[in-house]
GROMACS .gro file of C-alpha atoms in nm:
model
  241
    1MET     CA    1   5.988  12.560  12.989
    2GLU     CA    2   5.945  12.449  12.629
    3PRO     CA    3   5.785  12.099  12.608
    4GLN     CA    4   6.074  11.968  12.397
    5VAL     CA    5   6.326  12.092  12.652
    6ALA     CA    6   6.126  11.961  12.946
    7GLU     CA    7   6.100  11.615  12.788
    8LEU     CA    8   6.474  11.592  12.716
    9LYS     CA    9   6.560  11.731  13.058
   10GLN     CA   10   6.343  11.466  13.223
   11LYS     CA   11   6.506  11.184  13.024
   12ILE     CA   12   6.855  11.299  13.119
   13GLU     CA   13   6.752  11.353  13.483
   14ASP     CA   14   6.612  11.001  13.500
   15MET     CA   15   6.956  10.868  13.408
   16LEU     CA   16   7.176  11.100  13.612
   17CYS     CA   17   6.984  11.230  13.915
   18PRO     CA   18   6.979  10.894  14.098
   19PHE     CA   19   7.360  10.921  14.106
   20GLY     CA   20   7.372  11.271  14.256
   21PHE     CA   21   7.384  11.484  13.940
   22GLU     CA   22   7.168  11.790  13.876
   23VAL     CA   23   7.063  11.893  13.522
   24TYR     CA   24   6.999  12.249  13.400
   25PRO     CA   25   6.914  12.338  13.036
   26PHE     CA   26   7.071  12.640  12.865
   27GLN     CA   27   7.158  12.763  12.517
   28SER     CA   28   7.522  12.701  12.429
   29CYS     CA   29   7.541  13.042  12.261
   30HIS     CA   30   7.517  13.199  12.608
   31LEU     CA   31   7.858  13.053  12.700
   32GLN     CA   32   8.166  13.214  12.621
   33GLN     CA   33   9.318  11.059  12.978
   34LEU     CA   34   9.143  10.948  13.282
   35THR     CA   35   9.340  10.846  13.587
   36ASP     CA   36   9.128  10.992  13.865
   37PRO     CA   37   8.859  10.749  13.987
   38VAL     CA   38   8.605  11.030  14.026
   39ASP     CA   39   8.670  11.145  13.668
   40GLN     CA   40   8.625  10.787  13.550
   41CYS     CA   41   8.296  10.764  13.737
   42VAL     CA   42   8.171  11.092  13.588
   43ALA     CA   43   8.275  10.986  13.236
   44TYR     CA   44   8.088  10.658  13.279
   45HIS     CA   45   7.761  10.816  13.387
   46LEU     CA   46   7.773  11.104  13.136
   47GLY     CA   47   7.851  10.850  12.863
   48ARG     CA   48   7.528  10.667  12.951
   49VAL     CA   49   7.331  10.972  12.842
   50ARG     CA   50   7.466  10.935  12.488
   51GLU     CA   51   7.413  10.559  12.491
   52ASN     CA   52   7.052  10.586  12.606
   53LEU     CA   53   6.953  10.861  12.363
   54PRO     CA   54   7.090  10.722  12.034
   55GLU     CA   55   6.836  10.917  11.830
   56LEU     CA   56   7.001  11.246  11.930
   57LYS     CA   57   7.329  11.406  11.840
   58ILE     CA   58   7.495  11.451  12.177
   59GLU     CA   59   7.829  11.596  12.278
   60VAL     CA   60   7.945  11.535  12.632
   61ILE     CA   61   8.224  11.755  12.767
   62ALA     CA   62   8.365  11.686  13.112
   63ASP     CA   63   8.508  11.962  13.327
   64TYR     CA   64   8.861  11.821  13.304
   65GLU     CA   65   8.880  11.813  12.921
   66VAL     CA   66   9.124  12.053  12.756
   67HIS     CA   67   9.230  12.154  12.405
   68PRO     CA   68   9.584  12.075  12.281
   69ASN     CA   69   9.693  12.419  12.404
   70ARG     CA   70   9.570  12.318  12.753
   71ARG     CA   71   9.283  12.565  12.752
   72PRO     CA   72   8.964  12.412  12.897
   73LYS     CA   73   8.699  12.297  12.653
   74ILE     CA   74   8.429  12.445  12.875
   75LEU     CA   75   8.420  12.727  13.126
   76ALA     CA   76   8.248  12.516  13.388
   77GLN     CA   77   8.167  12.791  13.636
   78THR     CA   78   8.034  13.018  13.361
   79ALA     CA   79   7.816  12.731  13.235
   80ALA     CA   80   7.678  12.674  13.584
   81HIS     CA   81   7.594  13.044  13.620
   82VAL     CA   82   7.432  13.069  13.275
   83ALA     CA   83   7.225  12.756  13.341
   84GLY     CA   84   7.106  12.893  13.674
   85ALA     CA   85   7.265  12.609  13.870
   86ALA     CA   86   7.499  12.815  14.089
   87TYR     CA   87   7.598  13.180  14.118
   88TYR     CA   88   7.947  13.257  13.989
   89TYR     CA   89   8.085  13.520  14.226
   90GLN     CA   90   8.365  13.726  14.076
   91ARG     CA   91   8.562  14.033  14.163
   92LYS     CA   92   8.327  14.248  13.956
   93ASP     CA   93   8.046  14.152  14.196
   94VAL     CA   94   8.214  14.352  14.474
   95GLU     CA   95   8.178  14.729  14.455
   96ALA     CA   96   8.499  14.920  14.529
   97ASP     CA   97   8.685  14.595  14.598
   98PRO     CA   98   8.982  14.610  14.838
   99TRP     CA   99   9.233  14.396  14.645
  100GLY     CA  100   9.423  14.649  14.436
  101THR     CA  101   9.642  14.474  14.179
  102GLN     CA  102   9.594  14.125  14.325
  103HIS     CA  103   9.447  13.856  14.103
  104ILE     CA  104   9.119  13.732  14.248
  105ALA     CA  105   8.966  13.415  14.105
  106GLY     CA  106   8.591  13.366  14.110
  107VAL     CA  107   8.397  13.079  14.263
  108CYS     CA  108   8.050  12.927  14.226
  109ILE     CA  109   7.821  12.888  14.525
  110HIS     CA  110   7.522  12.653  14.511
  111PRO     CA  111   7.206  12.759  14.699
  112LYS     CA  112   7.172  12.414  14.863
  113TYR     CA  113   7.532  12.291  14.889
  114GLY     CA  114   7.728  12.614  14.920
  115GLY     CA  115   8.078  12.532  14.795
  116TRP     CA  116   8.047  12.161  14.873
  117PHE     CA  117   7.983  12.048  14.516
  118ALA     CA  118   8.155  12.017  14.178
  119ILE     CA  119   8.059  12.113  13.823
  120ARG     CA  120   8.136  11.789  13.640
  121GLY     CA  121   8.047  11.866  13.280
  122VAL     CA  122   7.791  11.967  13.020
  123VAL     CA  123   7.575  11.767  12.780
  124LEU     CA  124   7.537  11.955  12.450
  125LEU     CA  125   7.251  11.882  12.207
  126PRO     CA  126   7.367  12.050  11.881
  127GLY     CA  127   7.061  11.942  11.682
  128ILE     CA  128   6.812  12.089  11.928
  129GLU     CA  129   6.724  12.455  11.876
  130VAL     CA  130   6.487  12.630  12.117
  131PRO     CA  131   6.534  13.002  12.047
  132ASP     CA  132   6.267  13.102  12.300
  133LEU     CA  133   6.428  12.915  12.590
  134PRO     CA  134   6.473  13.193  12.848
  135PRO     CA  135   6.794  13.211  13.050
  136THR     CA  136   6.757  13.110  13.414
  137LYS     CA  137   6.914  13.347  13.662
  138PRO     CA  138   7.107  13.175  13.941
  139LEU     CA  139   7.003  13.246  14.298
  140ASP     CA  140   7.220  13.515  14.452
  141CYS     CA  141   7.271  13.345  14.787
  142VAL     CA  142   7.559  13.573  14.897
  143PRO     CA  143   7.402  13.915  14.837
  144LYS     CA  144   7.596  14.128  15.088
  145ARG     CA  145   7.921  14.299  14.988
  146ALA     CA  146   8.100  14.202  15.311
  147ASP     CA  147   8.003  13.837  15.270
  148ARG     CA  148   8.121  13.836  14.908
  149ILE     CA  149   8.457  13.976  15.017
  150THR     CA  150   8.484  13.705  15.283
  151LEU     CA  151   8.391  13.439  15.027
  152LEU     CA  152   8.641  13.549  14.761
  153GLU     CA  153   8.921  13.601  15.012
  154GLY     CA  154   8.852  13.261  15.164
  155PHE     CA  155   8.859  13.095  14.822
  156ASN     CA  156   9.174  13.273  14.704
  157PHE     CA  157   9.383  13.292  15.021
  158HIS     CA  158   9.252  13.034  15.270
  159TRP     CA  159   9.107  12.758  15.053
  160ARG     CA  160   9.292  12.486  15.248
  161ASP     CA  161   9.066  12.532  15.551
  162TRP     CA  162   8.750  12.461  15.344
  163THR     CA  163   8.556  12.740  15.521
  164TYR     CA  164   8.471  12.938  15.206
  165ARG     CA  165   8.244  12.647  15.111
  166ASP     CA  166   8.018  12.742  15.403
  167ALA     CA  167   7.927  13.078  15.246
  168VAL     CA  168   7.572  12.949  15.284
  169THR     CA  169   7.462  12.680  15.528
  170PRO     CA  170   7.487  12.362  15.318
  171GLN     CA  171   7.248  12.070  15.328
  172GLU     CA  172   7.547  11.838  15.313
  173ARG     CA  173   7.925  11.863  15.342
  174TYR     CA  174   8.201  11.631  15.226
  175SER     CA  175   8.302  11.357  15.466
  176GLU     CA  176   8.647  11.367  15.621
  177GLU     CA  177   8.749  11.087  15.383
  178GLN     CA  178   8.638  11.292  15.083
  179LYS     CA  179   8.826  11.596  15.210
  180ALA     CA  180   9.139  11.387  15.259
  181TYR     CA  181   9.107  11.239  14.910
  182PHE     CA  182   9.064  11.574  14.736
  183SER     CA  183   9.354  11.719  14.936
  184THR     CA  184   9.580  11.448  14.794
  185PRO     CA  185   9.775  11.527  14.472
  186PRO     CA  186   9.627  11.337  14.175
  187ALA     CA  187   9.942  11.129  14.129
  188GLN     CA  188   9.899  10.997  14.484
  189ARG     CA  189   9.525  10.932  14.491
  190LEU     CA  190   9.524  10.570  14.379
  191ALA     CA  191   9.786  10.494  14.642
  192PHE     CA  192   9.576  10.682  14.897
  193LEU     CA  193   9.290  10.445  14.816
  194GLY     CA  194   9.517  10.144  14.836
  195LEU     CA  195   9.478  10.077  14.463
  196ALA     CA  196   9.835  10.146  14.345
  197GLN     CA  197  10.188  10.223  14.455
  198PRO     CA  198  10.256  10.594  14.517
  199SER     CA  199  10.409  10.788  14.230
  200LYS     CA  200  10.755  10.934  14.270
  201ASP     CA  201  10.621  11.262  14.136
  202THR     CA  202  10.464  11.438  14.434
  203SER     CA  203  10.474  11.784  14.284
  204SER     CA  204  10.172  11.745  14.054
  205PRO     CA  205   9.905  11.989  14.174
  206SER     CA  206   9.542  11.890  14.204
  207PRO     CA  207   9.312  12.015  13.927
  208GLU     CA  208   9.039  12.068  14.185
  209LEU     CA  209   9.266  12.232  14.444
  210PRO     CA  210   9.531  12.389  14.222
  211PHE     CA  211   9.793  12.452  14.489
  212THR     CA  212   9.760  12.134  14.696
  213THR     CA  213  10.081  11.988  14.834
  214PHE     CA  214   9.949  11.821  15.152
  215ARG     CA  215   9.942  11.442  15.147
  216PRO     CA  216   9.723  11.304  15.426
  217LYS     CA  217   9.768  10.970  15.590
  218LYS     CA  218   9.583  10.669  15.455
  219PRO     CA  219   9.234  10.650  15.609
  220GLN     CA  220   9.176  10.380  15.865
  221ASN     CA  221   8.887  10.234  15.662
  222ALA     CA  222   9.030  10.210  15.311
  223SER     CA  223   8.744   9.997  15.179
  224ARG     CA  224   8.498  10.268  15.274
  225ALA     CA  225   8.710  10.527  15.097
  226ARG     CA  226   8.711  10.313  14.783
  227GLY     CA  227   8.335  10.279  14.783
  228TRP     CA  228   8.231  10.633  14.701
  229VAL     CA  229   8.480  10.681  14.417
  230SER     CA  230   8.429  10.346  14.243
  231PRO     CA  231   8.245  10.372  13.908
  232SER     CA  232   8.059  10.054  13.997
  233VAL     CA  233   7.915  10.209  14.312
  234SER     CA  234   7.662  10.492  14.321
  235PRO     CA  235   7.847  10.813  14.417
  236PRO     CA  236   7.711  11.042  14.687
  237ALA     CA  237   7.491  11.342  14.621
  238SER     CA  238   7.788  11.575  14.579
  239PRO     CA  239   8.102  11.395  14.463
  240GLY     CA  240   8.380  11.633  14.379
  241PRO     CA  241   8.650  11.864  14.501
   0.00000   0.00000   0.00000
């Protein structure tokens, strides 16, 4: 790795890794309002990168940011694949796929966490040019055709049971409280945590789980549920949907 890249990577890692983030450098040319407590937490910590490196021109883009036409500002899964962080499995990765005319969405799998992680954003450094920075290939941790079919079918058709996330044996899974939180529609999440009254609009789908309609019961230990999503408390190693 280029010394300039390694130095910047280390500085950013020093700020973010203690809070469960991972950092992967890549060239941007290889890419094609906060109400959620987790989004607020991510915005806070990513914002610290800009604050602590004032000598650099830095652009932070979170995964939830969109243009006025509602198109995402970043293709988060593509960025993760290009950076070598996680392999983005898509329909084209399955030879002679069995799905006909069905739409099949792709999904990233992390070599350590499987599907139990989230891609929270990118930190762009427009003034830094390292033309010789080689692309890092992500680890293909689901190499077999049959396993890729199982993964993509699980993600597209059976995502509610969470099993597609175990495409590889993960080092850590979400707690039951995390799973309940991310299964709750965004408009109901503050109420789920005991921080606000429930919204009358229960039809708003989750951005992490785009078809979620299930609203779980309030956890027995609400203070514990608040802890891991509070911006003032260090989040776990893999906060996210």
